[in-house]
mmCIF file of C-alpha atoms in Angstrom:
data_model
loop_
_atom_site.group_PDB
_atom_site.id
_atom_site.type_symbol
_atom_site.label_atom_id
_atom_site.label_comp_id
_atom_site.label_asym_id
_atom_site.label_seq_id
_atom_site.Cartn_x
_atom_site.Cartn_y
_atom_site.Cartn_z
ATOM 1 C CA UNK A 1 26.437 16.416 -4.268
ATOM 2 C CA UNK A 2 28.262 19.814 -5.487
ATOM 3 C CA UNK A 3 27.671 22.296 -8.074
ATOM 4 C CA UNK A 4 29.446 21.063 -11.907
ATOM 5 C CA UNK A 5 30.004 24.995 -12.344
ATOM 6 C CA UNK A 6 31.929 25.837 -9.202
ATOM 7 C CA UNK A 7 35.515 23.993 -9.871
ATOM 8 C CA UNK A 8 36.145 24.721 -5.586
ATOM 9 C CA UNK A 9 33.206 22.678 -4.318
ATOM 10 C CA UNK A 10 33.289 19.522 -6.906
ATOM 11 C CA UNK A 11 37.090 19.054 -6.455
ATOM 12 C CA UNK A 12 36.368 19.007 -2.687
ATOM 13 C CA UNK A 13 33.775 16.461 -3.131
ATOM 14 C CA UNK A 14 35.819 14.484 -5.732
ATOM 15 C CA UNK A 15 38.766 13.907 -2.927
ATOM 16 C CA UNK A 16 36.371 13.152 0.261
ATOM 17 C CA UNK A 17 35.285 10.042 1.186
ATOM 18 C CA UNK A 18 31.871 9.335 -0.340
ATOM 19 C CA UNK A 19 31.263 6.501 -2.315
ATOM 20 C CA UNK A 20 29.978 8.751 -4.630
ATOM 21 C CA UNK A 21 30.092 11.949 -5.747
ATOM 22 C CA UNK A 22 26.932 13.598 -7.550
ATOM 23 C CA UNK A 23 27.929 16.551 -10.021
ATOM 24 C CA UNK A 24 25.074 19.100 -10.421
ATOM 25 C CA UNK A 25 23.680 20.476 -13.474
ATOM 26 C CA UNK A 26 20.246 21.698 -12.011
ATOM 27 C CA UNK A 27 19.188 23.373 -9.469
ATOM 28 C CA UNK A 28 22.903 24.577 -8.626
ATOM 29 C CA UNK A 29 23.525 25.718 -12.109
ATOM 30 C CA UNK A 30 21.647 28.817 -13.510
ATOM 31 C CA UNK A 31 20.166 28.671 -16.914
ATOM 32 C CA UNK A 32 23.054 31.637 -18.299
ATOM 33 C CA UNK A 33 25.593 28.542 -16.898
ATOM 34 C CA UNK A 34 24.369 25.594 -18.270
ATOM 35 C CA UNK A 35 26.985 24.945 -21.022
ATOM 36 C CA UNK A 36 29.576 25.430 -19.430
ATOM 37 C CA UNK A 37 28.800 23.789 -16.046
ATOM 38 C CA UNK A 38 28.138 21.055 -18.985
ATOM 39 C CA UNK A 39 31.577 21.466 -20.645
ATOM 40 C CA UNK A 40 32.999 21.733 -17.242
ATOM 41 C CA UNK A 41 31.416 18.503 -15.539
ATOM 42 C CA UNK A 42 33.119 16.239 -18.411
ATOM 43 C CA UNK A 43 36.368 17.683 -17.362
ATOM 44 C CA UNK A 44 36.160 16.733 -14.258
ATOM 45 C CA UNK A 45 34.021 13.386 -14.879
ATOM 46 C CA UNK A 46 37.461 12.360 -17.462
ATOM 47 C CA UNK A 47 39.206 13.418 -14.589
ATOM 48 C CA UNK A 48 38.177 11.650 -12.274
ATOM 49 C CA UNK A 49 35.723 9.449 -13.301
ATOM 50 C CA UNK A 50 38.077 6.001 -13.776
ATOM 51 C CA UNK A 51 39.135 6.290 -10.150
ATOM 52 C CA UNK A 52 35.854 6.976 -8.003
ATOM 53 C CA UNK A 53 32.006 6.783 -8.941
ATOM 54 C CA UNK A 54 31.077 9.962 -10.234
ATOM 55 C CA UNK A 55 27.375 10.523 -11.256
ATOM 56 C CA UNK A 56 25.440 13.805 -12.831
ATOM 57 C CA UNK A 57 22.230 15.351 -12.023
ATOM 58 C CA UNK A 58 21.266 16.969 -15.169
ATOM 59 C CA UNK A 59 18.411 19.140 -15.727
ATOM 60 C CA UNK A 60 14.985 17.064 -16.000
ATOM 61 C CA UNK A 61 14.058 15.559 -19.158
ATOM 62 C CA UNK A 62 11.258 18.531 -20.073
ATOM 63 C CA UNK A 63 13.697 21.248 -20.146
ATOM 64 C CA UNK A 64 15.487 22.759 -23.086
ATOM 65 C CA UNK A 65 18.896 21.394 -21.597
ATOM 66 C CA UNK A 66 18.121 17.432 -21.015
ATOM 67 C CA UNK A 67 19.297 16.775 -24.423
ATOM 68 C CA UNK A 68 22.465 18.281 -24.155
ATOM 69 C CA UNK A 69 23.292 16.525 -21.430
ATOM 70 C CA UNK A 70 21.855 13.531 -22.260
ATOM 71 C CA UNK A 71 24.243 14.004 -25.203
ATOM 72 C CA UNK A 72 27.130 14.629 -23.521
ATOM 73 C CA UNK A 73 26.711 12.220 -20.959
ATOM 74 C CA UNK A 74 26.707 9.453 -23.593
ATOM 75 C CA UNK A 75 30.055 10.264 -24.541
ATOM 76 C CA UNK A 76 31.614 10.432 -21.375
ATOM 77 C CA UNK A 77 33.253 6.451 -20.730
ATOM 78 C CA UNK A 78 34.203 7.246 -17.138
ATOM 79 C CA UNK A 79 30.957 8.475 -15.823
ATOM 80 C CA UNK A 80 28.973 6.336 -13.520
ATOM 81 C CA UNK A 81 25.366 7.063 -13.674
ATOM 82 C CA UNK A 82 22.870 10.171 -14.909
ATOM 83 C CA UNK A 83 20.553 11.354 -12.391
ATOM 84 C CA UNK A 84 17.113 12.356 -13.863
ATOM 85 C CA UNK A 85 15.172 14.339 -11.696
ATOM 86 C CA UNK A 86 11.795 14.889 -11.499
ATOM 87 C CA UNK A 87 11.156 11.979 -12.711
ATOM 88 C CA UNK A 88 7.288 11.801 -13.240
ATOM 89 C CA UNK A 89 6.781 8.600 -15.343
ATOM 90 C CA UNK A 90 8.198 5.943 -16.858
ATOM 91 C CA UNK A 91 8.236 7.492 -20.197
ATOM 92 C CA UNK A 92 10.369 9.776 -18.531
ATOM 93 C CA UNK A 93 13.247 6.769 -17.885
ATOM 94 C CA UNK A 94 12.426 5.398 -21.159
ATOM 95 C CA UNK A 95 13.276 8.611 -22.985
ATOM 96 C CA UNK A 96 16.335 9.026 -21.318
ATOM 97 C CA UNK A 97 17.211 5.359 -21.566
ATOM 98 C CA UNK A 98 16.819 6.262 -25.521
ATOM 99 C CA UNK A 99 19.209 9.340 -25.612
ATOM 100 C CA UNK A 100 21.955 7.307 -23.999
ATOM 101 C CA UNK A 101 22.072 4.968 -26.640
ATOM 102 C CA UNK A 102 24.807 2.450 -26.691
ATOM 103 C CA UNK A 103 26.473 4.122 -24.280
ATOM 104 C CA UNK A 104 26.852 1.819 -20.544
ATOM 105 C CA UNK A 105 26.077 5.123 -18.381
ATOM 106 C CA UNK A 106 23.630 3.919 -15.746
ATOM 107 C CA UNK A 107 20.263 5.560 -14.543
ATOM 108 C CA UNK A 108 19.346 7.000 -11.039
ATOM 109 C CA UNK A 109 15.879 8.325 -10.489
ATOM 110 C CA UNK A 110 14.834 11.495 -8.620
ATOM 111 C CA UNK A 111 11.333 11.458 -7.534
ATOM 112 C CA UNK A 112 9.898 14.646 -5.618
ATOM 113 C CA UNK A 113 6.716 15.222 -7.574
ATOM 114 C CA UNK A 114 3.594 13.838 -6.161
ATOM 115 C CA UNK A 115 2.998 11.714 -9.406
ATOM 116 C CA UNK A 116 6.512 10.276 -9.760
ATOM 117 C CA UNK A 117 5.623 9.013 -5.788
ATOM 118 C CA UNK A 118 2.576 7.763 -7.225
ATOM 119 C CA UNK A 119 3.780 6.128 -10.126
ATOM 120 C CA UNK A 120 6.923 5.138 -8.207
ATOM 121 C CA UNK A 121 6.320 1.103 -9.109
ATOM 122 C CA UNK A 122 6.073 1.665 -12.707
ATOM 123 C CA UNK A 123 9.462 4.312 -12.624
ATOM 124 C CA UNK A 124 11.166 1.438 -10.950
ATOM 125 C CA UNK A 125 10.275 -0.959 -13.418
ATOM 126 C CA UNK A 126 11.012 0.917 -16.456
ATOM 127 C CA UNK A 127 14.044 -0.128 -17.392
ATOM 128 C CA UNK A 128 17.172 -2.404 -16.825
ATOM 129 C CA UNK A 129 18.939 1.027 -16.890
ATOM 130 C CA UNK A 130 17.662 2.017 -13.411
ATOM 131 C CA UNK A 131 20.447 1.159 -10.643
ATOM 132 C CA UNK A 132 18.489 3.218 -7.693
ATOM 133 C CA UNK A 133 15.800 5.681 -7.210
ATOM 134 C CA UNK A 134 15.891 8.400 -4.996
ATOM 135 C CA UNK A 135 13.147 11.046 -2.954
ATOM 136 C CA UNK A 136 13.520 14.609 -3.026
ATOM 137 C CA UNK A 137 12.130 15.968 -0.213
ATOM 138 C CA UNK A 138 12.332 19.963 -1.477
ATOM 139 C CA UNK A 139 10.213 19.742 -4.098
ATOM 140 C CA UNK A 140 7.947 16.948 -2.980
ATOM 141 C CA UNK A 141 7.495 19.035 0.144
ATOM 142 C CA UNK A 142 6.761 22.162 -1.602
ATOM 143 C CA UNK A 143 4.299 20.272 -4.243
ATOM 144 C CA UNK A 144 2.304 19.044 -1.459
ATOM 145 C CA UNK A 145 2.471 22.491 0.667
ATOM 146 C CA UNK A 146 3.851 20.368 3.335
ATOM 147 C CA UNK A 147 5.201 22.284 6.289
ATOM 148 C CA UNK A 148 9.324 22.295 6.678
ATOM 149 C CA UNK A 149 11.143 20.773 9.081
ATOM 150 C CA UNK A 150 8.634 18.309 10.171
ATOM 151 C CA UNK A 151 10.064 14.968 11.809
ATOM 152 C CA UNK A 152 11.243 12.281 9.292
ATOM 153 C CA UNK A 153 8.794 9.773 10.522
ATOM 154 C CA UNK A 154 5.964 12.547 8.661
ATOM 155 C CA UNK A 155 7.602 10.761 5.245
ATOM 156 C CA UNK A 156 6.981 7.236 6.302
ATOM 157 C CA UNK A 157 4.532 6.668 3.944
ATOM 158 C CA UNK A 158 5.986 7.927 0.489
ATOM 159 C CA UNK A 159 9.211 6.277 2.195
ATOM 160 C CA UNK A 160 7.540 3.071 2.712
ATOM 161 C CA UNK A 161 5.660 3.368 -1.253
ATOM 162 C CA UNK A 162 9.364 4.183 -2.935
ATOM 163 C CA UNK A 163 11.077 1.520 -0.867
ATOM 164 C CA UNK A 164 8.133 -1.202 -1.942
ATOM 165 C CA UNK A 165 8.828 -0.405 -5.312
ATOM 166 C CA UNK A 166 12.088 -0.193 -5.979
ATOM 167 C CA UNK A 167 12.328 -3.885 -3.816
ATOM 168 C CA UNK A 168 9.734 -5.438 -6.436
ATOM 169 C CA UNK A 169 11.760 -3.977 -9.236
ATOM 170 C CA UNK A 170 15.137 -4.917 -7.870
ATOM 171 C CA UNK A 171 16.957 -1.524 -7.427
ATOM 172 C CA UNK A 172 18.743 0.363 -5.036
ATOM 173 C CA UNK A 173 16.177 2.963 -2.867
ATOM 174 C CA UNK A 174 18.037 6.059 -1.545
ATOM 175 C CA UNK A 175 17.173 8.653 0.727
ATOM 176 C CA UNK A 176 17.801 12.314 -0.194
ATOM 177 C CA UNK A 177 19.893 15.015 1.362
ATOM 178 C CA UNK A 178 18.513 16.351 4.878
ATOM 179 C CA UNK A 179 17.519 19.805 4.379
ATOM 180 C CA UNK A 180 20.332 21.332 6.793
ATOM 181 C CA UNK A 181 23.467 21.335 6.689
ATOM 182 C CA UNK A 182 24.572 20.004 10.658
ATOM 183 C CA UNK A 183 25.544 16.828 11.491
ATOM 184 C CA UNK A 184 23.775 17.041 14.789
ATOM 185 C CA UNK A 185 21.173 14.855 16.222
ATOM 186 C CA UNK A 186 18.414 15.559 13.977
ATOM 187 C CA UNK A 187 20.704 14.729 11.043
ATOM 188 C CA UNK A 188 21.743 11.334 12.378
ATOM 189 C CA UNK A 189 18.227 10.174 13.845
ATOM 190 C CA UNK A 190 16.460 10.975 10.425
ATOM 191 C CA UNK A 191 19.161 8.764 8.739
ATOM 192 C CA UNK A 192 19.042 6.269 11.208
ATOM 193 C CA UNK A 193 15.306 5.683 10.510
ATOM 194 C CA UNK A 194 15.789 5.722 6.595
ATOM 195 C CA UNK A 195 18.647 2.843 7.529
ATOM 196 C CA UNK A 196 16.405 1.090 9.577
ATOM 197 C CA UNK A 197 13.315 1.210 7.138
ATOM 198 C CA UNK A 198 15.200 -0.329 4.542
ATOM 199 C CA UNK A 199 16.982 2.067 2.523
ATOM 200 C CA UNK A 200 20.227 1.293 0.931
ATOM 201 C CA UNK A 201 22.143 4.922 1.345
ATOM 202 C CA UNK A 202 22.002 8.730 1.141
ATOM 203 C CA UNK A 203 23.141 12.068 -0.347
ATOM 204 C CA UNK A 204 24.175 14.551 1.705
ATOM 205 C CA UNK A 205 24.864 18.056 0.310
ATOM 206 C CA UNK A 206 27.916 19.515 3.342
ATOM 207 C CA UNK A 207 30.856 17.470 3.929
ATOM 208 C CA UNK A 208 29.990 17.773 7.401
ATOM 209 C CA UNK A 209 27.872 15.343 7.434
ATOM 210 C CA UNK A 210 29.643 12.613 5.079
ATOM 211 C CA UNK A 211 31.653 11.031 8.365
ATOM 212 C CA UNK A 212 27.980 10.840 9.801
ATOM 213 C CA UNK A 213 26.369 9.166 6.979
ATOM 214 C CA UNK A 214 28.914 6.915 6.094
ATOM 215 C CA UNK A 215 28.843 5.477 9.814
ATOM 216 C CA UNK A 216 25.407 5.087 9.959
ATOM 217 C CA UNK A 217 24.928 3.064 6.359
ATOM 218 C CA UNK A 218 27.648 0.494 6.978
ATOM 219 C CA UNK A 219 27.055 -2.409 9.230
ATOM 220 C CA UNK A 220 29.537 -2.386 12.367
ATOM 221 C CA UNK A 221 31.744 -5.199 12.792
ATOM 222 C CA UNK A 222 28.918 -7.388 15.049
ATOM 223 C CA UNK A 223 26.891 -6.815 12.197
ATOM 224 C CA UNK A 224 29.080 -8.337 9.445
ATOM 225 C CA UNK A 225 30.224 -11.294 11.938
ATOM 226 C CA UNK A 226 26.663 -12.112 12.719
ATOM 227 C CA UNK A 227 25.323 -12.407 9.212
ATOM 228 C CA UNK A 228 28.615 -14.483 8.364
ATOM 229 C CA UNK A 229 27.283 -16.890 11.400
ATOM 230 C CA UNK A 230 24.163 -16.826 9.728
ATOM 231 C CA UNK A 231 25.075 -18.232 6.224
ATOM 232 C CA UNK A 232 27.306 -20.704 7.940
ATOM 233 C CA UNK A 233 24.662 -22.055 9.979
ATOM 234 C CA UNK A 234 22.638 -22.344 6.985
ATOM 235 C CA UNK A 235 24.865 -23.985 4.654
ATOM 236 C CA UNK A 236 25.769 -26.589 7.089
ATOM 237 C CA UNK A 237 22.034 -27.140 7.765
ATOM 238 C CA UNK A 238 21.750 -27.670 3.794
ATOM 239 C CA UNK A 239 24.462 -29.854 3.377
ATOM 240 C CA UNK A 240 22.769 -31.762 5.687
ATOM 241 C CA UNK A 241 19.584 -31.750 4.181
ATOM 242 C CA UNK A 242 17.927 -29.469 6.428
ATOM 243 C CA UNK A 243 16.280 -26.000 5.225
ATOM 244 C CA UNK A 244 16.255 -24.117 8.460
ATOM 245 C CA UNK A 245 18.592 -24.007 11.340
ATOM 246 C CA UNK A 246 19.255 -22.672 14.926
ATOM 247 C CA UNK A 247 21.705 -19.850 15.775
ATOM 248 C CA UNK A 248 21.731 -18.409 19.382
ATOM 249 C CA UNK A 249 18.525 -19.256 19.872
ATOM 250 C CA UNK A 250 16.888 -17.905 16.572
ATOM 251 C CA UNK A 251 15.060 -20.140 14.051
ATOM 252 C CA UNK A 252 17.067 -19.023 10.707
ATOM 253 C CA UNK A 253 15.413 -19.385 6.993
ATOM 254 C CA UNK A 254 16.345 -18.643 3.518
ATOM 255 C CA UNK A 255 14.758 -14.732 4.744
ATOM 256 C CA UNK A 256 17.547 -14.228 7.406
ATOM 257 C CA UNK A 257 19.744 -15.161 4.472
ATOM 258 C CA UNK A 258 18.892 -12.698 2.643
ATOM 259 C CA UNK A 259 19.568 -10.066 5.270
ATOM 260 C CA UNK A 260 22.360 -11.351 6.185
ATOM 261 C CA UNK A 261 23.989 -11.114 2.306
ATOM 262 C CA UNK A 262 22.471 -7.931 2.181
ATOM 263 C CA UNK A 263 24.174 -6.655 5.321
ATOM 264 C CA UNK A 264 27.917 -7.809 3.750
ATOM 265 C CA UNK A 265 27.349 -6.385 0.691
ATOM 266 C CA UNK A 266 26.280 -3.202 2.360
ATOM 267 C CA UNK A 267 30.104 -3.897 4.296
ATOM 268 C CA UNK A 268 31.707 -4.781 1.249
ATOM 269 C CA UNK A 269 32.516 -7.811 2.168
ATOM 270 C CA UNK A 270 33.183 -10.818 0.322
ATOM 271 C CA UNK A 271 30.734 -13.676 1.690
#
């Protein structure tokens, strides 16, 4: 993620490596800047935008700027996704699902309030706009008057409610940035636990740890063979009229099947 109104920072993140780049309209953007970090986010999104994902966070849907962007978003054909943060309920989604009209922009949800973690089911299900919802763990922590730089494992259960919920309602779940900027061990074990809860991805807000992240979120080349052997074994079981198999000594079912596609999708790989 990088600031729409600082040209230096976005271009950077435009030419790294992440598989997506999140443009900033809020919290990076003071309200004296907001049109033209506006005016200045298309540019780059027309830039840019047909070659790479490029998604905006604009300002959250109470504020006197969400329907400007909104606005502008909708006319912008090579923009990926809107980001609406504080995303409290599903009226929020729905309104914001409204100001887009016609336009194919997709929907990402930011929830760091207690009641959008509350409500998180009924977010996820609001509409077929949603792609993924996300946790911001800034303002959630400073809602709750939660205590900084706690472990990650102190978030397993709003982890655990957002991931449940955006499973039932068939979207992606992603974690939000770490609240430093290292890539050092407390970076990479946090992410590693998001990874192995569930979770699809993350942001990260310093190109320092992109390399990290990117590593961490992508299955490794035993990975992507093994779930390969997996849907082999089981399509040869079904062609021969079985519905289970055995692979190295493990019992495999339709559920293993769906961690393995998961896992090469994840890869990008074609199964």
């Amino acid at each position: 993620m990088a600031p729409a109104s600082d040209d230096r920072k976005a271009r950077k993140a435009l030419a790294s490596i992440a598989d997506e780049v999140v443009l900033d309209l809020e919290d990076a953007v003071t309200p004296a800047n907001k049109d033209t970090a506006r005016a200045a986010a298309a540019e780059l999104v027309n830039e840019f935008g047909a070659d790479r994902a490029v998604s905006l966070r604009i300002n959250a849907i109470d504020t006197p700027w969400a329907s400007d962007d909104l606005a502008a978003c909708a006319q912008m054909p090579n923009l990926t996704s809107v980001v609406l943060p504080k995303a409290d309920t599903p009226g929020d989604l729905l309104e914001a699902d409204k100001q887009l009209g016609d336009s194919p922009v997709r929907l990402q949800a930011l929830l760091e309030t207690p009641r959008g973690i509350r409500d998180a089911a009924a977010i996820c299900a609001a509409t077929d706009r949603l792609d993924a919802v996300l946790i911001g763990y800034a303002d959630l922590g400073a809602s709750l008057g939660r205590a900084s730089g706690l472990p990650m494992q102190t978030w397993h259960v709003v982890q655990d409610s957002v991931l449940l919920a955006a499973r039932a309602a068939g979207v992606d779940v992603v974690d939000g940035p770490h609240l430093t900027i290292a890539d050092d061990d407390t970076f990479r074990d946090a992410k590693r636990w998001v990874r192995d809860l569930g979770f699809d991805g993350t942001w990260v807000i310093h190109p320092a740890q992109l390399a990290s992240a990117i590593e961490i979120f992508t299955p490794d080349a035993d990975a992507v063979e093994d779930a390969r052997r997996v849907l082999e074994a089981l399509e040869k079981a079904a062609a021969a009229g079985a519905g289970a198999a055995e692979l190295d000594g493990r019992m495999l079912d339709e559920a293993l099947a769906v961690s393995a596609r998961r896992v090469l999708a994840k890869a990008a790989v074609d199964d």
